[in-house]
Tab-separated table of C-alpha atoms and ligand atoms in Angstrom:
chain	number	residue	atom	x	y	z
C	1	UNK	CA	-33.504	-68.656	40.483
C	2	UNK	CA	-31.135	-71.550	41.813
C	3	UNK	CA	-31.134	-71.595	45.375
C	4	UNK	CA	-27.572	-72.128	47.321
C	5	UNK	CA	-26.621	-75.490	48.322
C	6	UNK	CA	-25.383	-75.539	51.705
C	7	UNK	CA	-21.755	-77.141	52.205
C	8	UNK	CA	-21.237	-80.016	54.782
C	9	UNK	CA	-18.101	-80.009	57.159
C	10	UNK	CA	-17.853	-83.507	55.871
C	11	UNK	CA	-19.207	-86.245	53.629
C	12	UNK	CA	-22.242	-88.373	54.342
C	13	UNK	CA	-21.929	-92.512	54.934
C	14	UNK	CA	-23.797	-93.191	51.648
C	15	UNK	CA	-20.997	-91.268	49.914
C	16	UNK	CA	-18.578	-93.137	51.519
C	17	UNK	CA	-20.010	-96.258	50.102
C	18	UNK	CA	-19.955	-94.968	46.551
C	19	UNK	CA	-16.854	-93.842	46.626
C	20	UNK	CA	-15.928	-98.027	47.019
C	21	UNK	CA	-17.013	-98.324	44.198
C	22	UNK	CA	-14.148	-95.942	42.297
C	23	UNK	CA	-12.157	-98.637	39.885
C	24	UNK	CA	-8.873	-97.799	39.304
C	25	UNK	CA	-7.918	-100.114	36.353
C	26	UNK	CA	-11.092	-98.132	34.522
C	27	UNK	CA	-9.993	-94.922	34.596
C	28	UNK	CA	-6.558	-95.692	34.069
C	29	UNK	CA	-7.423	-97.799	31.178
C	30	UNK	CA	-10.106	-94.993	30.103
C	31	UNK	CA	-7.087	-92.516	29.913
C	32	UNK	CA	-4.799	-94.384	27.980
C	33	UNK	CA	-7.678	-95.084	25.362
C	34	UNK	CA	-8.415	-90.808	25.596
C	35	UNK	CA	-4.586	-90.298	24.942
C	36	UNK	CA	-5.214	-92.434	21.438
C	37	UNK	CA	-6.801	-89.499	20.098
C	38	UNK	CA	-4.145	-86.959	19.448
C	39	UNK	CA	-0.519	-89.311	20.557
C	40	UNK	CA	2.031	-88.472	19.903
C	41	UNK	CA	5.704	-90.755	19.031
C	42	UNK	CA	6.994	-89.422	22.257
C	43	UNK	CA	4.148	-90.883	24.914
C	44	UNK	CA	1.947	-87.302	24.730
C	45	UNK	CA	-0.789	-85.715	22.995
C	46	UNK	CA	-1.461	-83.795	20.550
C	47	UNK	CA	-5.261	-82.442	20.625
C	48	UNK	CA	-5.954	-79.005	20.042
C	49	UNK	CA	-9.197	-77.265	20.534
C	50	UNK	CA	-11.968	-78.048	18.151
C	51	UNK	CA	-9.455	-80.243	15.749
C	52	UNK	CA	-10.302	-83.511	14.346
C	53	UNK	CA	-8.804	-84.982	17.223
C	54	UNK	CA	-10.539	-83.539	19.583
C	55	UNK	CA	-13.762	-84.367	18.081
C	56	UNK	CA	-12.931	-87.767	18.311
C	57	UNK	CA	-12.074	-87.309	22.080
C	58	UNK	CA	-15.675	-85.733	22.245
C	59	UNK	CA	-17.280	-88.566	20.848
C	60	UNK	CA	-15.165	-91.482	23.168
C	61	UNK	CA	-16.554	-89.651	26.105
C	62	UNK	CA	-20.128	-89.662	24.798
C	63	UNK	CA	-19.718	-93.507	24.117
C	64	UNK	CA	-18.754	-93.981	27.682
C	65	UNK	CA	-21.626	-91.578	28.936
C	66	UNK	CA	-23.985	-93.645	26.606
C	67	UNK	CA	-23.354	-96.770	27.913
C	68	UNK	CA	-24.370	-95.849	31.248
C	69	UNK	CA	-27.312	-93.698	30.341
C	70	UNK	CA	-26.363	-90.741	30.943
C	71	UNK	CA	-28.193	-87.636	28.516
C	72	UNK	CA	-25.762	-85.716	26.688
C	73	UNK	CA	-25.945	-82.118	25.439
C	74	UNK	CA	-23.984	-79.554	24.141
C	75	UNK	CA	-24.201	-75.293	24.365
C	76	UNK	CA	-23.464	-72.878	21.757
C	77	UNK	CA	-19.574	-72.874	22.877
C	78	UNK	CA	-19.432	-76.411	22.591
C	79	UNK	CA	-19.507	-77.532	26.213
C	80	UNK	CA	-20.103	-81.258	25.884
C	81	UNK	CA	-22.719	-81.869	29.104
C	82	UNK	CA	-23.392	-85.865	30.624
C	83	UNK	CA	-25.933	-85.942	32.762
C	84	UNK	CA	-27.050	-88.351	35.408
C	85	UNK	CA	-30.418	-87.505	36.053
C	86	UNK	CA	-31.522	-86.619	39.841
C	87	UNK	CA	-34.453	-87.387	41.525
C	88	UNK	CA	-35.623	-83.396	41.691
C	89	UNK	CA	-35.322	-82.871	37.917
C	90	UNK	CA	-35.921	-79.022	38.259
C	91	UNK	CA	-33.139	-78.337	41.442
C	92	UNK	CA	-29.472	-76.832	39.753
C	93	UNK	CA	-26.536	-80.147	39.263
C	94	UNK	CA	-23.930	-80.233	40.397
C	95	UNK	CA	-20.931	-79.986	38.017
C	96	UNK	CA	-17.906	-81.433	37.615
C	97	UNK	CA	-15.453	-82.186	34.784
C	98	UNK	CA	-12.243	-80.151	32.821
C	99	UNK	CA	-11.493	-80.093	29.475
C	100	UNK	CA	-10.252	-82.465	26.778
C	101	UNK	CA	-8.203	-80.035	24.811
C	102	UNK	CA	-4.180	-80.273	24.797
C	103	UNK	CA	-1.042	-78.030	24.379
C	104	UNK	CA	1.150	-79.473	21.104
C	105	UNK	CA	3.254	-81.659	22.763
C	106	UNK	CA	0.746	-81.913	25.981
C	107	UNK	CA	0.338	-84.658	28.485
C	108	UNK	CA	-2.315	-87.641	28.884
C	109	UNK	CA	-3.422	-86.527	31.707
C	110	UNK	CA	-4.298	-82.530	31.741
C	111	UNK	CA	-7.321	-82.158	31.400
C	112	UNK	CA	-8.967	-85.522	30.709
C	113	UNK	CA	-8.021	-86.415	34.495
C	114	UNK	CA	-10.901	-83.923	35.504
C	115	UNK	CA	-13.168	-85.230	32.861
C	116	UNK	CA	-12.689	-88.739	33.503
C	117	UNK	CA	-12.591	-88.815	37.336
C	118	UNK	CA	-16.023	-87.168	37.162
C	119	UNK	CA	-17.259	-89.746	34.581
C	120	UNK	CA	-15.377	-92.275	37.235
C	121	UNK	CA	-17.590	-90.809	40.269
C	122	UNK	CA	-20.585	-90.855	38.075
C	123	UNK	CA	-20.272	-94.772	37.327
C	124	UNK	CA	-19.578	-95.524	40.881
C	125	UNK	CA	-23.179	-94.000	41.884
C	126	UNK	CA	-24.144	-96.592	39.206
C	127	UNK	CA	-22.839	-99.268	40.181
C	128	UNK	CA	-23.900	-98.224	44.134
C	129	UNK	CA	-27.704	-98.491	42.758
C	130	UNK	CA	-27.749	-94.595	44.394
C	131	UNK	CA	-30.327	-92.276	43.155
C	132	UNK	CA	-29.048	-88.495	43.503
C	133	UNK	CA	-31.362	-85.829	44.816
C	134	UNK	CA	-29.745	-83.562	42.410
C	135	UNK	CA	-29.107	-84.114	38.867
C	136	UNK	CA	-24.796	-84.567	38.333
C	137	UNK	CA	-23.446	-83.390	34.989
C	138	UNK	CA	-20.271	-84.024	33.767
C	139	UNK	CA	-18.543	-81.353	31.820
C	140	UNK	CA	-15.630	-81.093	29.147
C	141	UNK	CA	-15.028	-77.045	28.774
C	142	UNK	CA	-14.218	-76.079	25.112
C	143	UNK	CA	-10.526	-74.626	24.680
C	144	UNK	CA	-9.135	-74.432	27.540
C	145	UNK	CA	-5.689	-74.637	26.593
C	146	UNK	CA	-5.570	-72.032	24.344
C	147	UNK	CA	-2.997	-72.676	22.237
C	148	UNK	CA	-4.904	-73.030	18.700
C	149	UNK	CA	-7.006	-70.414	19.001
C	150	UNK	CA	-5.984	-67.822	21.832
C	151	UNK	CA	-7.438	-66.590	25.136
C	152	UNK	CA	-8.156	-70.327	26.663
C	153	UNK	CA	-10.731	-71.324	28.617
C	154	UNK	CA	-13.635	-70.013	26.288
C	155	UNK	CA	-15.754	-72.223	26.969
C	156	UNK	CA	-15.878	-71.732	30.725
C	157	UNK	CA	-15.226	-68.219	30.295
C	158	UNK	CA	-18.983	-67.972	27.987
C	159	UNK	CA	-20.616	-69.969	30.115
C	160	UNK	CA	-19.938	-68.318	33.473
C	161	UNK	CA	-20.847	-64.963	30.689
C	162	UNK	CA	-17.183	-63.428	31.552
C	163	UNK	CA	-16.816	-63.086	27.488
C	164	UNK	CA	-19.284	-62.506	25.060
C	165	UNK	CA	-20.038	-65.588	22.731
C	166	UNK	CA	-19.862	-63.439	19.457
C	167	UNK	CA	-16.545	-61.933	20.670
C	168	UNK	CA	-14.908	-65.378	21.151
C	169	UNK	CA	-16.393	-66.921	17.840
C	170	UNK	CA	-14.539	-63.957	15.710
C	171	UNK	CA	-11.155	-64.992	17.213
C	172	UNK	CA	-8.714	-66.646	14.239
C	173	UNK	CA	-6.397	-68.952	14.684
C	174	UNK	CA	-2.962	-69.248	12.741
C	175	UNK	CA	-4.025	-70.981	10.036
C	176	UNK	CA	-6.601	-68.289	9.748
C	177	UNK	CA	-9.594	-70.823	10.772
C	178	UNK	CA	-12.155	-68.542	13.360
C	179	UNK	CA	-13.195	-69.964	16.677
C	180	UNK	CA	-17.083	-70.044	14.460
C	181	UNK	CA	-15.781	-71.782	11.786
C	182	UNK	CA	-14.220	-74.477	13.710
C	183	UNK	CA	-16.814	-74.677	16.187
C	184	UNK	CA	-19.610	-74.987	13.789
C	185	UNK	CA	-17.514	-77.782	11.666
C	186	UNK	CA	-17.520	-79.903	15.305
C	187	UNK	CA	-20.744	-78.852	16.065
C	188	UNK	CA	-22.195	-80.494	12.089
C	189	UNK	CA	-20.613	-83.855	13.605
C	190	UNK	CA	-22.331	-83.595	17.029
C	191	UNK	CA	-25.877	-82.520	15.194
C	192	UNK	CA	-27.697	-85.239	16.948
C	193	UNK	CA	-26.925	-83.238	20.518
C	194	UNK	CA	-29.670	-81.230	21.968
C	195	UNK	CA	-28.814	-77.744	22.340
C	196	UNK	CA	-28.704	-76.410	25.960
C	197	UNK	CA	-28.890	-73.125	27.208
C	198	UNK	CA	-25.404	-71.155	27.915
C	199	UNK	CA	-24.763	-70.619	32.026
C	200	UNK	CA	-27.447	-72.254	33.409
C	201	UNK	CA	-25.969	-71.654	37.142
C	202	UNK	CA	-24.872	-74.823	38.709
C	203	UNK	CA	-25.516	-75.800	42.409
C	204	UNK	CA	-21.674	-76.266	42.614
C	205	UNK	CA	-18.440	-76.845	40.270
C	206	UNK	CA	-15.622	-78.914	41.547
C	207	UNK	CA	-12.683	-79.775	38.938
C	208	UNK	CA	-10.004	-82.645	39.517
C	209	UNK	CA	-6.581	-82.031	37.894
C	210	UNK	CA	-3.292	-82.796	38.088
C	211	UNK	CA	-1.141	-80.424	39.791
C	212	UNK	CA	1.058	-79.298	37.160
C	213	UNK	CA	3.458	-78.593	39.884
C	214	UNK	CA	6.273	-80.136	42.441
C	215	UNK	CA	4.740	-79.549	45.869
C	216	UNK	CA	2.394	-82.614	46.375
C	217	UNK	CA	5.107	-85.024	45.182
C	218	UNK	CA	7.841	-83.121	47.429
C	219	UNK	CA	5.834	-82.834	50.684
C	220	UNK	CA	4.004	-86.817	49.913
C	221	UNK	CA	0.657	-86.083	49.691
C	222	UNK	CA	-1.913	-87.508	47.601
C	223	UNK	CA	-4.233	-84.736	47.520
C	224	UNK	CA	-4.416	-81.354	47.122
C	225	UNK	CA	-6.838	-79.009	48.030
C	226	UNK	CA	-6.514	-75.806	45.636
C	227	UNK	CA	-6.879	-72.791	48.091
C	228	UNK	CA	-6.994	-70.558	45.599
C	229	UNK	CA	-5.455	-69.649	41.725
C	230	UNK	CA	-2.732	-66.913	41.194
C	231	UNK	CA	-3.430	-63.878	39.284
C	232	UNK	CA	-2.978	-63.513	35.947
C	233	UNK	CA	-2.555	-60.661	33.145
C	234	UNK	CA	-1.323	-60.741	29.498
C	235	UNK	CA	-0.205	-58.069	27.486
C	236	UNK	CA	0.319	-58.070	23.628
C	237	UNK	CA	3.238	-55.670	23.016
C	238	UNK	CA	3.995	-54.541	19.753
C	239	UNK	CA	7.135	-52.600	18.331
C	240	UNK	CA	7.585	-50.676	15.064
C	241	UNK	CA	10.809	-49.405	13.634
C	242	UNK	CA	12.164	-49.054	10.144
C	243	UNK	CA	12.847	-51.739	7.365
C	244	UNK	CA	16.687	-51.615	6.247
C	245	UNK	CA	19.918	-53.174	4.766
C	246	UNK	CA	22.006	-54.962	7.434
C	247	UNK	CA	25.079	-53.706	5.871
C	248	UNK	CA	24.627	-49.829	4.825
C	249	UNK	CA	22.323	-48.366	6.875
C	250	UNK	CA	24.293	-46.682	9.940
C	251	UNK	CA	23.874	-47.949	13.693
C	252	UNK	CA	22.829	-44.831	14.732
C	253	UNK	CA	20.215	-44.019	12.308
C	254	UNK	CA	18.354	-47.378	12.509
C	255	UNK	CA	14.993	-47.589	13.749
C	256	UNK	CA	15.408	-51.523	14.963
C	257	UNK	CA	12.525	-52.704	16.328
C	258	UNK	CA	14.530	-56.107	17.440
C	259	UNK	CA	17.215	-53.890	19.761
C	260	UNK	CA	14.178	-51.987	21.215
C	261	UNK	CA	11.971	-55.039	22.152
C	262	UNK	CA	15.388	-57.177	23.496
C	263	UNK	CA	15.585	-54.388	25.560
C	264	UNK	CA	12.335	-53.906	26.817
C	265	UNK	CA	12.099	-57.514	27.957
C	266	UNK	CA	15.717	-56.874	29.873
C	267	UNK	CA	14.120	-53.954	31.457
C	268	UNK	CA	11.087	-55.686	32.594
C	269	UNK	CA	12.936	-58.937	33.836
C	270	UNK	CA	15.849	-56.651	35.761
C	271	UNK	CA	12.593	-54.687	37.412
C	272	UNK	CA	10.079	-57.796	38.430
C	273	UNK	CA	13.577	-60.125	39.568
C	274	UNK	CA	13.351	-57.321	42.809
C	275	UNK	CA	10.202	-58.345	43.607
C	276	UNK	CA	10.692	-61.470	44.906
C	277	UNK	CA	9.619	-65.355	44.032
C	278	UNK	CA	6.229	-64.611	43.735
C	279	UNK	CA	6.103	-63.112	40.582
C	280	UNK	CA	6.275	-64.876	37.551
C	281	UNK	CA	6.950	-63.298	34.386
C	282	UNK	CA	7.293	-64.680	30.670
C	283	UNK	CA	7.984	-64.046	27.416
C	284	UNK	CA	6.414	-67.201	25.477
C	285	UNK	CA	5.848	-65.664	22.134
C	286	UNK	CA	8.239	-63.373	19.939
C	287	UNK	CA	7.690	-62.245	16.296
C	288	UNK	CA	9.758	-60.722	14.057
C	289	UNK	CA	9.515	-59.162	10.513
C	290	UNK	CA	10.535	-59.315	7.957
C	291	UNK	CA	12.825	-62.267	10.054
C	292	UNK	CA	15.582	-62.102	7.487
C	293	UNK	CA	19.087	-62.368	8.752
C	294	UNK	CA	20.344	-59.047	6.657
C	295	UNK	CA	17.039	-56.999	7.238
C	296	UNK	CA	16.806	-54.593	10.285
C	297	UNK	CA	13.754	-55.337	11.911
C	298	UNK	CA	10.831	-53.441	11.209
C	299	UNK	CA	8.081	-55.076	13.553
C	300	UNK	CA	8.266	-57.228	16.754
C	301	UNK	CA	5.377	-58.671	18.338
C	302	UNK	CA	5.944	-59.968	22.222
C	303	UNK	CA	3.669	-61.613	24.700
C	304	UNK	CA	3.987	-60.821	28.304
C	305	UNK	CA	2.624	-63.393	30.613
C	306	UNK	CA	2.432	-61.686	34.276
C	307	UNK	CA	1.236	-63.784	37.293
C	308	UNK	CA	0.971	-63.038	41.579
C	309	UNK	CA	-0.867	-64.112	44.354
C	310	UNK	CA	-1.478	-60.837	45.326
C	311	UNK	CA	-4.062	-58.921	43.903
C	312	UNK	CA	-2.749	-55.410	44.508
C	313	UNK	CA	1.289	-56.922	43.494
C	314	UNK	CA	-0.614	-57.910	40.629
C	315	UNK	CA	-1.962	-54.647	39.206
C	316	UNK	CA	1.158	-52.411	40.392
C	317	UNK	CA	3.031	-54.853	38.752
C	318	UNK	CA	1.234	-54.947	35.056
C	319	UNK	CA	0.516	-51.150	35.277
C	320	UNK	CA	4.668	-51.001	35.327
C	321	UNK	CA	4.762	-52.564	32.250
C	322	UNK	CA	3.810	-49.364	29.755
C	323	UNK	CA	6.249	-47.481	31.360
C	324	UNK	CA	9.071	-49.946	31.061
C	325	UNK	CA	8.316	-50.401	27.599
C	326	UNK	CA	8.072	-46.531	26.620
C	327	UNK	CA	11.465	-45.822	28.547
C	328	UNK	CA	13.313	-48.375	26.587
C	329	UNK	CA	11.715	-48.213	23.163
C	330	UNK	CA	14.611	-45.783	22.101
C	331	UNK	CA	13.481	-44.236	18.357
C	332	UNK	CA	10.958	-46.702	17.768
C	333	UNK	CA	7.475	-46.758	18.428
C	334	UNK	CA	5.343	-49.068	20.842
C	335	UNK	CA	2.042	-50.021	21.757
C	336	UNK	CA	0.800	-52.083	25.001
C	337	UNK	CA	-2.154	-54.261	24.817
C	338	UNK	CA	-3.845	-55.764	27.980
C	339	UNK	CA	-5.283	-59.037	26.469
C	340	UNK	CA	-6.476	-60.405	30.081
C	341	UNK	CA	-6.919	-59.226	33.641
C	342	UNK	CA	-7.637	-62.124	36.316
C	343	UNK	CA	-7.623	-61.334	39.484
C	344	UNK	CA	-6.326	-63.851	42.362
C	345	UNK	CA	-9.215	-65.804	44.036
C	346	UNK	CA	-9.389	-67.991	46.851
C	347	UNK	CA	-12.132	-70.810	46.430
C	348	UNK	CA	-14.969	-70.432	49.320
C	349	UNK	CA	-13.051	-71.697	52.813
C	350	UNK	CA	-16.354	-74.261	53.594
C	351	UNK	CA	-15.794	-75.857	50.144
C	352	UNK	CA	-11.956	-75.998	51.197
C	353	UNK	CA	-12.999	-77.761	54.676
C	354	UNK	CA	-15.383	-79.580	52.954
C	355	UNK	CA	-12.897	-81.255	50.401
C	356	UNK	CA	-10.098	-82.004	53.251
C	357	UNK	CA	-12.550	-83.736	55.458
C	358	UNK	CA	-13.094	-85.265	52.386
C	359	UNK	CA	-10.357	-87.285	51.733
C	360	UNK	CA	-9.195	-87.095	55.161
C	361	UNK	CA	-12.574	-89.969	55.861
C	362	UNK	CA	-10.399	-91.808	53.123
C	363	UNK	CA	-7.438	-92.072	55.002
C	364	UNK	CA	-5.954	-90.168	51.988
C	365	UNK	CA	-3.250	-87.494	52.807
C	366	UNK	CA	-4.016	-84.482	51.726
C	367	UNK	CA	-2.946	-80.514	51.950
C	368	UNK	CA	-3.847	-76.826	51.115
C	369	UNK	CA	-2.362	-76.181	47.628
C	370	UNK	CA	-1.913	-73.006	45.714
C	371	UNK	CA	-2.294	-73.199	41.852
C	372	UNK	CA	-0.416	-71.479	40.442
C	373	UNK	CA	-1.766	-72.206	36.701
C	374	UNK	CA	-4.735	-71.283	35.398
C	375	UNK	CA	-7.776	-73.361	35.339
C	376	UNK	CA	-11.699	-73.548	33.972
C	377	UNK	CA	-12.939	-73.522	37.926
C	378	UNK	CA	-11.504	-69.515	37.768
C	379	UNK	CA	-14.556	-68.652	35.954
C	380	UNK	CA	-17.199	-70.949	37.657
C	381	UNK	CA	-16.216	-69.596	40.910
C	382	UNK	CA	-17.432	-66.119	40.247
C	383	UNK	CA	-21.002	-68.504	39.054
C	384	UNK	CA	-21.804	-70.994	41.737
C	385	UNK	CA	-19.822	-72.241	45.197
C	386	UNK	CA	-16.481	-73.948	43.744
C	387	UNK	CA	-13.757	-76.182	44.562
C	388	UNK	CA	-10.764	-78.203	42.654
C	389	UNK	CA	-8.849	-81.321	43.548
C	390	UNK	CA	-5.364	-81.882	42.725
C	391	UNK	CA	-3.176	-84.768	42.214
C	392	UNK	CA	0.127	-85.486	42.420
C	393	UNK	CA	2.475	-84.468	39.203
C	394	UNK	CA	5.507	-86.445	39.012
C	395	UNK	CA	8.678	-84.133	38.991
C	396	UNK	CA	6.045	-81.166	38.767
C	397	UNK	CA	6.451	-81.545	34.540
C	398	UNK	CA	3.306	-81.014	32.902
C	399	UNK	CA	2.207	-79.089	29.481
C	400	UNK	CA	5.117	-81.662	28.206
C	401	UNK	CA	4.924	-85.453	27.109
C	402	UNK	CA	6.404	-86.459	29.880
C	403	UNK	CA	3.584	-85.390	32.343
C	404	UNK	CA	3.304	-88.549	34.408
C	405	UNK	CA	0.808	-89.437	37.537
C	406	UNK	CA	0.495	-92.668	39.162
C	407	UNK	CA	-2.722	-94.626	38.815
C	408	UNK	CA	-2.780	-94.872	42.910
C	409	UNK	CA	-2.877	-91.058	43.124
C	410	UNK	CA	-5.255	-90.568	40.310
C	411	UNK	CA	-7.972	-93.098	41.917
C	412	UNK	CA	-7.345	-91.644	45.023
C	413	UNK	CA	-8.474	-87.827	43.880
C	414	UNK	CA	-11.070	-89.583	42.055
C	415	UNK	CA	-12.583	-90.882	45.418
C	416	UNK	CA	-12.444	-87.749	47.311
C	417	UNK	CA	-14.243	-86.476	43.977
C	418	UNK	CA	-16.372	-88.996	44.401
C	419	UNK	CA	-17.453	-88.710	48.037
C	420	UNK	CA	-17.939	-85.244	47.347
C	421	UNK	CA	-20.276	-85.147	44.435
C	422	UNK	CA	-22.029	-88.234	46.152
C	423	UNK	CA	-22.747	-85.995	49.212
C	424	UNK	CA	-23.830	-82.834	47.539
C	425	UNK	CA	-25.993	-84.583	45.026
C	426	UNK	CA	-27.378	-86.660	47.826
C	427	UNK	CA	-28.603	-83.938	50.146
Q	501	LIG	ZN1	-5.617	-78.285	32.301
């Protein structure tokens, strides 16, 4: 039974000191060499979960983790684990990391940031000859993007046991490649890893990351303090009308599962527009079949991405949905699927205080933050007490290759990261 850490209202002196020790040309230099793996012509990255690509990400950050001595594992979702051992072996680590997985045409810095600025705040206890009190792991979550092989975050989501391991292993992608077989290919590579135990509860979890957003840039701070993540649910909707000839079957006898769906999505947009700039509501992914310019269509397959801050906008909201659908599938037929359900969370207020006081020691200008994207420290939350660190996303453009933060700003987070690992592993 892991006992809970107490939060300080502030970071200790020794912490402070460490934190000097944060080099900024390593981990920018460390991020370009990540971005290798997977670039793209156009400045981005390209590294799916459990590719080849990301293997070789995997293995980078092991090389780095190796050369300061740090023992790595892996669990059976793949979570790659560095630790730097503490000086009570048996008290819970403290965690910190992200994930090293990409969109298609993702940016350098999603993701790895949060890996790397923990491997960054690691080094720096190095290289301040400080011994933690508790053990620190660094941690790169497996598919969190979610893109190859959908839900994300499954690796966080297994580990914090929010989905169940066989579950996530029998999801295909599109090339028809499971989550098992893929895993198990990557796993064959990493065989020299010892095995560790799935959601071993950490003392705490903080995760650095870009914001992904305009706000830092446009109010000119450096740091952001995520208050809490926006809800989130996804629904699968699927049509089904009638195959036919484009050019003899009448108007008003068709069974067209494209007119049906185009006007679901109408409906739904025209109803959630009224309630105000909160919501967010998308259509990211539309199939149709047969997809033939002179065949009716007989099948259409939509995603419906739903997010609010509000937990009770949230479900009145997505329970809308069916009934928006059902009004405006006309002669067809439809079905609803709820793929996800996250609530809205707000991260523990001491951790909050905590992280401001943080970089506030630093002289670093920082602010409350709302994310409105989704991130791995969702799922630890409901696990252990947890906090996340933004940084500064120029023009807000991220999931793209143009996702751009300046070094500055990224060594900056990763010294409040650093302060605040250094004081909870050192109390
Ligand atoms: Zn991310």
């Amino acid at each position: 039974m892991a006992e809970d850490i107490a939060i300080p209202q502030g970071p200790n002196k020794a912490a402070i000191a460490v934190s000097r020790h944060v080099d900024q040309d390593r981990l920018w230099r460390r991020l370009m060499e990540m971005a290798t793996h997977g670039a793209t012509d156009n400045g981005g990255v390209n590294r799916q979960a459990l590719s080849n690509e990301d293997i070789a990400a995997r293995a980078l950050l092991r090389s780095w983790g190796a050369e300061l001595g740090l023992q790595a594992s892996v669990d059976a979702i793949g979570n790659l684990f560095l630790r730097l051992p503490g000086k009570r072996e048996d008290a819970a680590p403290i965690l910190s990391g992200s994930h090293l997985d990409s969109q298609p045409c993702g940016g350098k810095f999603d993701g790895s940031y949060g890996v790397l600025a923990a491997l960054e705040g690691v080094e720096a206890m190095r290289s301040a000859g400080i011994e933690p009190v508790r053990s620190v792991e660094i941690v790169a979550w497996t598919n969190e993007e979610g893109s190859r092989f959908a839900p994300g975050m499954m690796g966080s989501t297994v580990f914090a046991g929010a989905r169940d391991l066989d579950r996530v292993l029998a999801v295909r992608g599109k090339d028809g490649t499971s989550v098992g077989e893929a895993l198990a290919r990557m796993l064959e590579v990493e065989s020299d890893l010892p095995r560790r135990k799935l959601g071993v509860r950490p003392a705490a979890f903080i995760e650095a990351h870009i914001e992904q957003g305009p706000v830092l840039e446009a109010e000119g701070r450096i740091v952001g303090v995520v208050k809490g993540i926006a809800g989130k649910r996804v629904f699968g909707v699927s049509v089904t009308g009638e195959k036919g000839h484009a050019g003899t079957v009448p108007q008003r006898r068709r069974k067209d599962a494209m007119i049906a769906a185009a006007r679901m999505v109408a409906a739904i947009d025209d109803a959630l527009a009224a309630k105000g700039e909160d919501v967010k509501f998308t259509v990211g992914r539309f199939e149709v079949e047969p997809n033939a310019p002179s065949v009716i269509p007989s099948e259409v397959r939509f995603s419906i991405d739903l997010r609010h801050p509000d937990a009770n906008s949230l479900t009145k909201l997505g329970d809308w949905i069916g009934n928006l659908c059902e009004e405006n599938r006309r002669n067809c037929e439809v079905t609803v699927d709820e793929l996800s359900h996250d609530p809205p969370l707000d991260f523990p207020e001491p951790m909050r205080a905590f992280i401001g006081a943080s970089s506030t020691t630093l002289g670093i200008p920082s602010m409350e933050i709302y994310s409105g994207s989704g991130h791995d420290a969702r799922h630890l939350h409901y696990l252990c007490p947890t906090g996340m660190i933004f940084v500064p996303s120029r023009g807000g453009i991220s999931h793209s290759e143009e996702e751009w933060t300046e070094p500055d700003h990224l060594a900056d987070g990763a010294r409040t990261l650093t302060v605040v690992l250094a004081t909870l592993a050192t109390r």
